[in-house]
Short mmCIF file of C-alpha atoms in Angstrom, two decimals:
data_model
loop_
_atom_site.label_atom_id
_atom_site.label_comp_id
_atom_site.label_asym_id
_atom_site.label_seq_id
_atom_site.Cartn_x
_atom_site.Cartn_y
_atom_site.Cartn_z
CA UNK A 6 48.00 -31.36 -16.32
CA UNK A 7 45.95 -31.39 -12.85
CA UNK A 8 44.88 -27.98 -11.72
CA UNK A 9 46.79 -26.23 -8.58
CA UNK A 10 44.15 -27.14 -6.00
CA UNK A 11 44.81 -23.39 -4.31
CA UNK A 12 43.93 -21.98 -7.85
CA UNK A 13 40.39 -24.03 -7.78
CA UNK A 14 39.97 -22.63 -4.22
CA UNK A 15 40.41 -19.27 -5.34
CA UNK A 16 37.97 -20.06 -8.02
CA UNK A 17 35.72 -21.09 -6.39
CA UNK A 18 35.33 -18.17 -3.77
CA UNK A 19 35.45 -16.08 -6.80
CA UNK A 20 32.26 -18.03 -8.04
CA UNK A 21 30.87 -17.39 -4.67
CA UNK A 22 31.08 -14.02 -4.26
CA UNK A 23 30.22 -13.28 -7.73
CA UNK A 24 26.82 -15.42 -6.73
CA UNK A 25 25.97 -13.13 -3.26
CA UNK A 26 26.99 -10.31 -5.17
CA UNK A 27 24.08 -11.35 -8.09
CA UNK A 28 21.61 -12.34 -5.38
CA UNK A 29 22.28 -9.27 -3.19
CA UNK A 30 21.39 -7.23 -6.49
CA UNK A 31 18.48 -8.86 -7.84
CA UNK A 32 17.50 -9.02 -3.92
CA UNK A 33 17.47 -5.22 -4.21
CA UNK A 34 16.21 -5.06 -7.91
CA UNK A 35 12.97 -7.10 -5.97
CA UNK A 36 12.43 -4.29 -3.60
CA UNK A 37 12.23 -1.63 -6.33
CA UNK A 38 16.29 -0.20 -5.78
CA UNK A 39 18.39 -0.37 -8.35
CA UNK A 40 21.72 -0.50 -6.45
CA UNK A 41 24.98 1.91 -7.18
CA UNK A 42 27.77 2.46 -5.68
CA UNK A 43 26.82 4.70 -2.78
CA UNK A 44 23.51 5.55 -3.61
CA UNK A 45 20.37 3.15 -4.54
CA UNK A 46 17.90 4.68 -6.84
CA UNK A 47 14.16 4.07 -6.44
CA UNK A 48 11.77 2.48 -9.18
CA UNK A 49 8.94 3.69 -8.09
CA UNK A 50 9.33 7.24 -9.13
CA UNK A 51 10.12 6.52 -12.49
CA UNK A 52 6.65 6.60 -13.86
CA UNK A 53 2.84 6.51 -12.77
CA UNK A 54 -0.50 7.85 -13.76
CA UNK A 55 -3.59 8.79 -11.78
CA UNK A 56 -6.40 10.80 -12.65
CA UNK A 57 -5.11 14.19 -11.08
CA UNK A 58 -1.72 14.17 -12.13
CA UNK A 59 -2.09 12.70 -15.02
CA UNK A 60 1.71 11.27 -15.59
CA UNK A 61 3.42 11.27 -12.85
CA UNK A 62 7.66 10.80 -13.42
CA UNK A 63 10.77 11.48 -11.32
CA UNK A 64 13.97 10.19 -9.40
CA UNK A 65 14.36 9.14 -5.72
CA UNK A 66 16.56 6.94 -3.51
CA UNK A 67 18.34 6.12 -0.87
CA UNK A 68 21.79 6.16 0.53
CA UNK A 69 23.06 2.45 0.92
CA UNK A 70 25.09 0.62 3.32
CA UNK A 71 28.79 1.53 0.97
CA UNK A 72 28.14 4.91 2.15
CA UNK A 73 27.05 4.51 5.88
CA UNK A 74 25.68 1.62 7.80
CA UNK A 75 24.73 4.46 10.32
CA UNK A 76 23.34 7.42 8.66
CA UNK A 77 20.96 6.90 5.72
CA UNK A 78 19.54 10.32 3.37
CA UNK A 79 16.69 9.22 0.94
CA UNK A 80 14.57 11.77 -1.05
CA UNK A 81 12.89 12.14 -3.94
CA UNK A 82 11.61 14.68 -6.83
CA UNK A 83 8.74 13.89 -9.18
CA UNK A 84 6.45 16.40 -11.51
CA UNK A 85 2.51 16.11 -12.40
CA UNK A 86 2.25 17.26 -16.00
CA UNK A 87 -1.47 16.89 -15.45
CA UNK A 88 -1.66 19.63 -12.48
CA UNK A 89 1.71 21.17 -13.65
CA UNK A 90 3.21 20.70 -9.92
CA UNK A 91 6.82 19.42 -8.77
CA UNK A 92 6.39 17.28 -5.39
CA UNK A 93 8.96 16.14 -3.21
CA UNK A 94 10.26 14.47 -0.23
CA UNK A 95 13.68 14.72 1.62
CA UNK A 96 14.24 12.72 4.64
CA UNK A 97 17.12 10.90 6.56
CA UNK A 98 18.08 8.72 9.60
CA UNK A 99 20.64 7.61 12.10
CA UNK A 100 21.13 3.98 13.85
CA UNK A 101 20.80 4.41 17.87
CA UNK A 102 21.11 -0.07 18.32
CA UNK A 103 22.44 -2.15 15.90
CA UNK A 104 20.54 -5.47 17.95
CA UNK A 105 17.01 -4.06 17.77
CA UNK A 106 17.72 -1.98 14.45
CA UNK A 107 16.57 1.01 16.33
CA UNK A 108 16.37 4.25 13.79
CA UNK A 109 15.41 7.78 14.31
CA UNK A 110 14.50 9.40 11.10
CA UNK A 111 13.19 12.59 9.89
CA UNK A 112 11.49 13.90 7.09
CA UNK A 113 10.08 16.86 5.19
CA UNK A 114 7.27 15.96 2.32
CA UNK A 115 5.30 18.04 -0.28
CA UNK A 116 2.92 15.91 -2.37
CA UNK A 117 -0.31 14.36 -2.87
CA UNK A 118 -2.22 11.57 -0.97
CA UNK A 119 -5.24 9.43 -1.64
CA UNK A 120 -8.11 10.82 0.75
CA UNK A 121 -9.71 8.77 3.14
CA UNK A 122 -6.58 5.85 1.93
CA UNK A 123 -5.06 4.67 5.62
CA UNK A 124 -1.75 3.11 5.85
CA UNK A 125 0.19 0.98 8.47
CA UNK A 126 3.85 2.53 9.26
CA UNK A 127 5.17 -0.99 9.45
CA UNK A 128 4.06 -2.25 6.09
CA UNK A 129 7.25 -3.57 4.50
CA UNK A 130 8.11 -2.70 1.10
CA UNK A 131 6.35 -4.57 -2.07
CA UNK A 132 7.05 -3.22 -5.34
CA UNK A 133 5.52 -3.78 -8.61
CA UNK A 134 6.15 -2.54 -11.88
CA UNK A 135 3.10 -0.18 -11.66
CA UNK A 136 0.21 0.19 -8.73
CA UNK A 137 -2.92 -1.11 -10.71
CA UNK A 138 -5.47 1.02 -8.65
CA UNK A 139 -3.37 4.09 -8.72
CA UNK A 140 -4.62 4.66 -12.13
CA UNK A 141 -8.08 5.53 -11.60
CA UNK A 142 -7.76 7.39 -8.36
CA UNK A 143 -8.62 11.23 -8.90
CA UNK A 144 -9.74 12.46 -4.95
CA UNK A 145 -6.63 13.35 -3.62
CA UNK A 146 -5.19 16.53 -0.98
CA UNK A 147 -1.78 18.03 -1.12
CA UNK A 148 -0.18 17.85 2.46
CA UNK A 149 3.40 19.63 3.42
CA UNK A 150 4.45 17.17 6.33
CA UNK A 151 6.85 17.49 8.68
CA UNK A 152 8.05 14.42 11.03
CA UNK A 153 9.96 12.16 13.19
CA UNK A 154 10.05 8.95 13.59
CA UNK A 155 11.62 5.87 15.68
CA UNK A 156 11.61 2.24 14.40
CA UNK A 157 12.44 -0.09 16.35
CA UNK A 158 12.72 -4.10 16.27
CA UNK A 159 11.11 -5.70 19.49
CA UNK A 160 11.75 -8.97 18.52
CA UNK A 161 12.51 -10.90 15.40
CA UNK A 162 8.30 -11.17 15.74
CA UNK A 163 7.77 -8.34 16.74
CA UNK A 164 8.27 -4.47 14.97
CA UNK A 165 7.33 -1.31 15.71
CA UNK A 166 7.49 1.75 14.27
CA UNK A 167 6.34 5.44 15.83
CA UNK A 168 5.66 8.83 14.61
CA UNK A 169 5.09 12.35 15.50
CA UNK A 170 4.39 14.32 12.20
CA UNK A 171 2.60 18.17 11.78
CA UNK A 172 0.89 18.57 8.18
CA UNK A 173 -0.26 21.12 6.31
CA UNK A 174 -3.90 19.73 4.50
CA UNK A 175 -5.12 21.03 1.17
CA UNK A 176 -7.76 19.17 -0.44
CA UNK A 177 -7.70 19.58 -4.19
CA UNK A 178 -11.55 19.44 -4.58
CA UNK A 179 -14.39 21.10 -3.10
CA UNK A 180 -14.68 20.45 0.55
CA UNK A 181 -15.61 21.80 3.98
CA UNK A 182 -15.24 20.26 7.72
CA UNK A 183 -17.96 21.94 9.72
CA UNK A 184 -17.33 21.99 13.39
CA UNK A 185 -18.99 24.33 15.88
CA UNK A 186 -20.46 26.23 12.79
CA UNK A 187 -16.77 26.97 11.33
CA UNK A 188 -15.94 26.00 8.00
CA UNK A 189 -12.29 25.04 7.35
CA UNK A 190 -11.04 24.21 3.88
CA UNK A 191 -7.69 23.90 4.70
CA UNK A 192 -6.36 22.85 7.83
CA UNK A 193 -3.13 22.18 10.25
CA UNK A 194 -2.88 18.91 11.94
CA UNK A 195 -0.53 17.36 14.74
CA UNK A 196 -0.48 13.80 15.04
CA UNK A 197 1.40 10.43 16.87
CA UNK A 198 0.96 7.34 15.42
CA UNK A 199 2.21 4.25 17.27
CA UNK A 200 2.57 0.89 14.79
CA UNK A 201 3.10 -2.68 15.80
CA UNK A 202 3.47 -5.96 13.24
CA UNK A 203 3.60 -9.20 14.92
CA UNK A 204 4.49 -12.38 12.71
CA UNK A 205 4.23 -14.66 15.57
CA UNK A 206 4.28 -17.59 13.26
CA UNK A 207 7.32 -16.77 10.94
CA UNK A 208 10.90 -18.41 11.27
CA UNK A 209 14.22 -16.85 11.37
CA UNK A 210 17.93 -17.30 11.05
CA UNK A 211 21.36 -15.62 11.22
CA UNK A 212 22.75 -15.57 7.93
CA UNK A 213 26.19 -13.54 7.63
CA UNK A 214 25.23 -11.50 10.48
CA UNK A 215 22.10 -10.67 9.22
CA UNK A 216 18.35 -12.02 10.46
CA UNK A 217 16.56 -13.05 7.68
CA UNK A 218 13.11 -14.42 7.04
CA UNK A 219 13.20 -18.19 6.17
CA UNK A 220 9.54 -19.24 6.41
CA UNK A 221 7.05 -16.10 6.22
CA UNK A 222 4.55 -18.14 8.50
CA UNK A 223 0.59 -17.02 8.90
CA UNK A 224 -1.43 -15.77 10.28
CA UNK A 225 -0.10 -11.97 10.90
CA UNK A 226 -1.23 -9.30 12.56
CA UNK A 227 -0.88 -5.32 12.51
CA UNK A 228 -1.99 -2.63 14.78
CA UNK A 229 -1.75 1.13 14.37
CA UNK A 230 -3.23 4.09 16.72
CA UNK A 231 -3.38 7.53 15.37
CA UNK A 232 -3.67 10.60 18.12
CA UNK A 233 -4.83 14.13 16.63
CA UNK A 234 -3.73 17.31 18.85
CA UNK A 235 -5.89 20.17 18.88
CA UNK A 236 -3.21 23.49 19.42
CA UNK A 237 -0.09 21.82 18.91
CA UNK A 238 1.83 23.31 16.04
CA UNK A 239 -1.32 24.86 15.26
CA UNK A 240 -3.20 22.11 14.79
CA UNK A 241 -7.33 22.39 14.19
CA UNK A 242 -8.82 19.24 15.27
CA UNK A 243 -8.45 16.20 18.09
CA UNK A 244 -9.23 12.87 17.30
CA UNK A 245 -7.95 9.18 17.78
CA UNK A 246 -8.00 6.46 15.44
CA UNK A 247 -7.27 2.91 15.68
CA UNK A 248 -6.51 0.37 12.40
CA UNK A 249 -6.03 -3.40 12.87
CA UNK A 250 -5.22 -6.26 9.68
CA UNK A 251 -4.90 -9.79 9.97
CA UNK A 252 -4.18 -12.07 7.16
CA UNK A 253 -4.44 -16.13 7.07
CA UNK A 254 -3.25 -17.87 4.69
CA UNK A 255 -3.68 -21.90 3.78
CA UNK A 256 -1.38 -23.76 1.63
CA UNK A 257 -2.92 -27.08 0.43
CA UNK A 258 -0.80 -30.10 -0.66
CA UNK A 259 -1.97 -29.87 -4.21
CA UNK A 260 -0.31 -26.51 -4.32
CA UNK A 261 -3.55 -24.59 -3.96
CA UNK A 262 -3.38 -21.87 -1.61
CA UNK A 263 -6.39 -19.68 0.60
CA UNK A 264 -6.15 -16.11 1.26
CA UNK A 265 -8.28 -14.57 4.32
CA UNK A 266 -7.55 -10.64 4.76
CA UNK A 267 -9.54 -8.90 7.12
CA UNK A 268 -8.92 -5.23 7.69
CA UNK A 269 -10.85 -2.78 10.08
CA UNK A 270 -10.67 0.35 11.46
CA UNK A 271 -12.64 3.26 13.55
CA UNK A 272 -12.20 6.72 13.98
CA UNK A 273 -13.35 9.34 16.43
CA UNK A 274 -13.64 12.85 17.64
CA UNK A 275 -13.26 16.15 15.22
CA UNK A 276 -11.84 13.45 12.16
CA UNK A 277 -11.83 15.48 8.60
CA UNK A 278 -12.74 13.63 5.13
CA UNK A 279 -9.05 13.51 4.50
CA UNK A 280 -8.58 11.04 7.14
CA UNK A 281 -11.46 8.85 7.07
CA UNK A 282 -12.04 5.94 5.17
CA UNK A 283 -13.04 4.37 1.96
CA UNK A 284 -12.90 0.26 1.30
CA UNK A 285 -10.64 0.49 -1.63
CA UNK A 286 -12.83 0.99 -4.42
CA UNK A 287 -11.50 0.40 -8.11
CA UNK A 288 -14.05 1.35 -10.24
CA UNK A 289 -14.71 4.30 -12.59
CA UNK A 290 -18.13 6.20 -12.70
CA UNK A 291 -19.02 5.36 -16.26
CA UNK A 292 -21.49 3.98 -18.51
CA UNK A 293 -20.80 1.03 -19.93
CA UNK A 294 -18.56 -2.49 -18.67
CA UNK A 295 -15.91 -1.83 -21.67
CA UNK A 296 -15.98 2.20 -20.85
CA UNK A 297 -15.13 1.13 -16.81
CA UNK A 298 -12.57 -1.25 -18.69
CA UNK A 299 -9.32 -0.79 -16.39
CA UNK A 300 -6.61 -2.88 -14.35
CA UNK A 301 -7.67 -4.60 -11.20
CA UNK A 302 -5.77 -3.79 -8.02
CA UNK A 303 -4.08 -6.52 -6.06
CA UNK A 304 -7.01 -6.07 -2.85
CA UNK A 305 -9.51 -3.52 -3.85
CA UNK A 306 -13.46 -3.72 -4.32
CA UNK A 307 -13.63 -3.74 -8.22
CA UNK A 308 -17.19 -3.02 -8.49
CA UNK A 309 -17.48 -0.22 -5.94
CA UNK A 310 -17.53 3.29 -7.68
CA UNK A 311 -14.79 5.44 -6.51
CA UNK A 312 -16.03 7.71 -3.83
CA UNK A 313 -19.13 6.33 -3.63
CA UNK A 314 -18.46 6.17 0.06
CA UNK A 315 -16.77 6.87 3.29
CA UNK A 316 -16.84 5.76 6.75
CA UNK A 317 -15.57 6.65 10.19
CA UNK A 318 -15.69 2.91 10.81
CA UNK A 319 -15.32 -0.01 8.28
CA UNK A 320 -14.47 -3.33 8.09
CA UNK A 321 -13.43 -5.52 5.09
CA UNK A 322 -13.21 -9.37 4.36
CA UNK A 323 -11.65 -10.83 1.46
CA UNK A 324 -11.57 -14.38 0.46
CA UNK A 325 -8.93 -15.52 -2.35
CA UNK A 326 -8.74 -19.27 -3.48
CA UNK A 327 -5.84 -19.54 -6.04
CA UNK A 328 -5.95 -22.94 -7.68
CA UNK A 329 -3.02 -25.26 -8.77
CA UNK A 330 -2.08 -23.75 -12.08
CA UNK A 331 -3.29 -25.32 -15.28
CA UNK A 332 0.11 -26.75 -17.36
CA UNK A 333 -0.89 -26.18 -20.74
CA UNK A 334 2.70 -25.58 -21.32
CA UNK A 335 6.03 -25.21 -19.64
CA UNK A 336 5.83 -21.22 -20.59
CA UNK A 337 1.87 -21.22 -20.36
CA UNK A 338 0.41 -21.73 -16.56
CA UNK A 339 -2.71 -19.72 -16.58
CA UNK A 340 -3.95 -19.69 -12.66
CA UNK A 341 -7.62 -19.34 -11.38
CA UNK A 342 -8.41 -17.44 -8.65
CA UNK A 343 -11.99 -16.89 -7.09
CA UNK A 344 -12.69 -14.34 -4.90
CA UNK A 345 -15.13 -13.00 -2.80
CA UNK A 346 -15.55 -9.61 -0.85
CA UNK A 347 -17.26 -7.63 1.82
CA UNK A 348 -17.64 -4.33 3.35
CA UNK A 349 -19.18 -2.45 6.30
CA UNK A 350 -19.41 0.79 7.81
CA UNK A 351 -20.98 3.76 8.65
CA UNK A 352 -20.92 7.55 9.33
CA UNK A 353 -21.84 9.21 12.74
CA UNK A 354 -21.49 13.04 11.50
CA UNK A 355 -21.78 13.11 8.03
CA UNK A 356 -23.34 16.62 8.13
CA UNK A 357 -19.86 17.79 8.85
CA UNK A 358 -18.79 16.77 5.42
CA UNK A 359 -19.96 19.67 3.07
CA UNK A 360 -19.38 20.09 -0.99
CA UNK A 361 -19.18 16.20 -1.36
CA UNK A 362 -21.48 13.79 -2.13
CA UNK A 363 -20.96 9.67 -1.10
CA UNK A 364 -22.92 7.20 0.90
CA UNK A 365 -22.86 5.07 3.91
CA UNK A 366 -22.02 1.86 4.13
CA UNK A 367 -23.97 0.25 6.51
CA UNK A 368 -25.30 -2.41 5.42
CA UNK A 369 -23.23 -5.58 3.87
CA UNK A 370 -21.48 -4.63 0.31
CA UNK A 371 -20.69 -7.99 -1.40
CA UNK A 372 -19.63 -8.40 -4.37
CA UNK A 373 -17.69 -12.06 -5.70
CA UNK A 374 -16.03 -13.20 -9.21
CA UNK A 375 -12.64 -14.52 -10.26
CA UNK A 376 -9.77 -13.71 -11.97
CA UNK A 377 -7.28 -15.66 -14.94
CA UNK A 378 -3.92 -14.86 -14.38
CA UNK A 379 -0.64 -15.47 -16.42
CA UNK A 380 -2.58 -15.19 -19.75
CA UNK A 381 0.22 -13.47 -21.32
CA UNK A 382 3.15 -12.28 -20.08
CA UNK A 383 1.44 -11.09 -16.65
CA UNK A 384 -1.68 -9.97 -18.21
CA UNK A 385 -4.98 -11.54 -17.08
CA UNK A 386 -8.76 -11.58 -16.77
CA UNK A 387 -10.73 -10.33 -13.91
CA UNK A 388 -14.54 -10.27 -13.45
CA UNK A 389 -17.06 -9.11 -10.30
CA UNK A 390 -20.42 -9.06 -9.89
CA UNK A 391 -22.00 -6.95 -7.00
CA UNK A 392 -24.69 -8.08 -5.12
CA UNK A 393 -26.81 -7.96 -1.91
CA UNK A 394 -27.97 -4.74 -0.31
CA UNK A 395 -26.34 -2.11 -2.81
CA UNK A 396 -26.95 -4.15 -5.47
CA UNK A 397 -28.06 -1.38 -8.79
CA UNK A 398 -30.89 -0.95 -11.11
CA UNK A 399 -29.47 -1.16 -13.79
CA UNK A 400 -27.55 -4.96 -14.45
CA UNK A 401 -24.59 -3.73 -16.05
CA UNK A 402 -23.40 -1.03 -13.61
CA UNK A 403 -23.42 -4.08 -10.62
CA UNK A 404 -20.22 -5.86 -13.65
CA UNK A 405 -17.00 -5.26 -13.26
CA UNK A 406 -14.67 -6.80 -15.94
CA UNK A 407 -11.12 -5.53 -16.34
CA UNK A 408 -7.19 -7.07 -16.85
CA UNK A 409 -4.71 -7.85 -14.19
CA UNK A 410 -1.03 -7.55 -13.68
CA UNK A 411 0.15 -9.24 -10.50
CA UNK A 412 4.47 -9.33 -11.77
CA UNK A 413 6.37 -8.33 -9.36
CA UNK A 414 10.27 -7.82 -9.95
#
């Protein structure tokens, strides 16, 4: 008996909203949510570990589109049992222009952050099961932050973000900033940062009313300016800072691909240690290779000691070939990558900087090697070899060999 061809039309838009319904999911499952029914919880506050906190574990989230597509709360709540300290963060946001996705959000945060890390306010979210650097990071100052911010879409090319925020700076290890022979251990800043991304090269389309990204296209650029306020809120200290990124990337028709990131930034005026910079180091002050034996990070200088030094103005190339991978199997594609790094910078008042010890970096760090990934399930092989002008005595300490995981969900 031939089916009722309304009943196989009603199947079949069953079938297809079950499908957008998976995608939409696994979409969100990607970015690190896992979606409910009003509410989307965040993965990344399940669990971490760095050297401060020791384990790190909570629950945070965000408010999703079934409960407003014009107000948005998102928060979280973790607890060190290292330091024996709950952190948290409770923020929200309203839509001013559906067409340019123009928000205004706010926030109030009490936690921890990497010093002399720097961040772009338009980075879009990437999550992975764990951050591999995270691990081994153990410089870090508690900040109570209050802000408000405005994103806002220029053009599908084109986003910006801006922020005024006043923070409360604790460092959790021994450290002054000496200005005009006062010592401050603690201190208030005010600050505006102003963010742009511009994907000049990407395509887009309107799929059921929403833009979305169908060819991320290279190369891209971001831009961020940071202005300290000397006795607003409070605050301690004026300075200005300005952070730019560019990454190129070459896909070759035997499904090779070449990574260029260059990142670079400069900071001036009364800048404290919190809010300098360090080129992403990644390795632990220890003895021997197997005792320094760790996870690489995704874009960090493996070899380079952590806090070994800090600059008020850097620069960093890195150079990634990933080869074809090798088909041993259909389950078993183990993929070579080679890369090579470099850093620069220097320090124009490091006398300010007391009850810490690092170095300058100006002249060229270097330091190349490669990596095996997809080994076994995710797991891989990395090893780097630093060379050139801060090249050490002793052979081993210059050998950096550690695993990777690079799954993302």
């Amino acid at each position: 008996m031939a089916q009722n061809p309304v009943s196989k039309k009603s199947d079949s838009v069953k079938i297809a909203r079950d499908s957008i319904k998976k995608a939409e999911f696994l979409k969100n499952l990607g970015n690190g949510f896992l979606p409910t029914n009003f509410f989307d919880l965040d993965l990344r506050y399940l669990i971490k570990f760095n050297q401060y906190e020791g384990f790190r574990t909570g629950l945070g989230g965000t408010t999703n589109k079934s409960f407003s597509d014009r107000y948005r709360v998102n928060g979280y709540l973790v607890y060190g049992f290292k330091d024996t300290r709950f952190k948290y963060s409770i923020g929200g946001g309203f839509r001013v222009n559906e067409s340019t996705n123009t928000w205004i959000n706010l926030s109030y945060t009490d936690d921890l952050k990497e010093t002399g890390s720097s961040t772009f306010l338009t980075d879009k979210r990437f999550f992975t099961f764990f951050e591999p650097r995270l691990l081994n990071i153990d410089l870090f100052h508690r900040h109570i932050t209050k802000s408000i911010g405005v994103q806002h879409k220029i053009s599908n090319h084109l986003l910006s973000e801006t922020q005024f925020s006043a923070s409360k700076i604790n460092p959790t290890y021994n450290y002054s900033f000496v200005l005009d022979n006062e010592s401050f251990n603690t201190f208030d800043l005010s600050t505006a940062k102003f963010s742009l991304q511009w994907s000049p090269f990407s395509k887009f389309e309107l799929k059921e009313d929403q833009i979305v990204v169908t060819r991320d296209g290279y190369p891209k650029f971001t831009l961020q300016f940071t202005q300290g306020f000397k006795s607003v809120f409070g605050s301690d200290f004026n300075f200005s800072k300005l952070d730019f990124r560019t990454i190129q990337q070459f896909t070759h028709s035997n499904e090779s691909k070449t990574n260029i990131t260059l990142v670079a930034g400069i900071a001036g005026g009364e800048t404290p240690l919190t809010h300098l910079y360090h080129a992403y180091p990644n390795n632990i002050t220890k003895e021997t290779i197997l005792q320094r034996f760790s996870v690489a990070g995704l874009n960090s200088f493996e070899t380079m000691y952590f806090n070994e030094f800090f600059s008020d103005k850097f620069s960093t190339l890195q150079l990634k070939h990933f080869f074809r991978p090798f088909k041993i199997t259909e389950r078993f594609k183990p993929q070579l990558v080679l890369i090579s790094r470099y850093a620069l910078g220097d320090m124009k008042s490091i006398n300010r900087h007391q009850g810490i010890t690092f170095n300058r970096l100006n002249h060229l760090y270097s330091e190349s090697g490669f990596e095996i990934n997809r080994l076994l399930l995710g797991f891989g092989l990395s090893f780097a070899y630093r060379y050139g002008a801060y090249h050490l005595p002793n052979f081993e300490d210059n050998i950096a060999f550690k695993f990777t995981f690079n799954i993302s969900l």
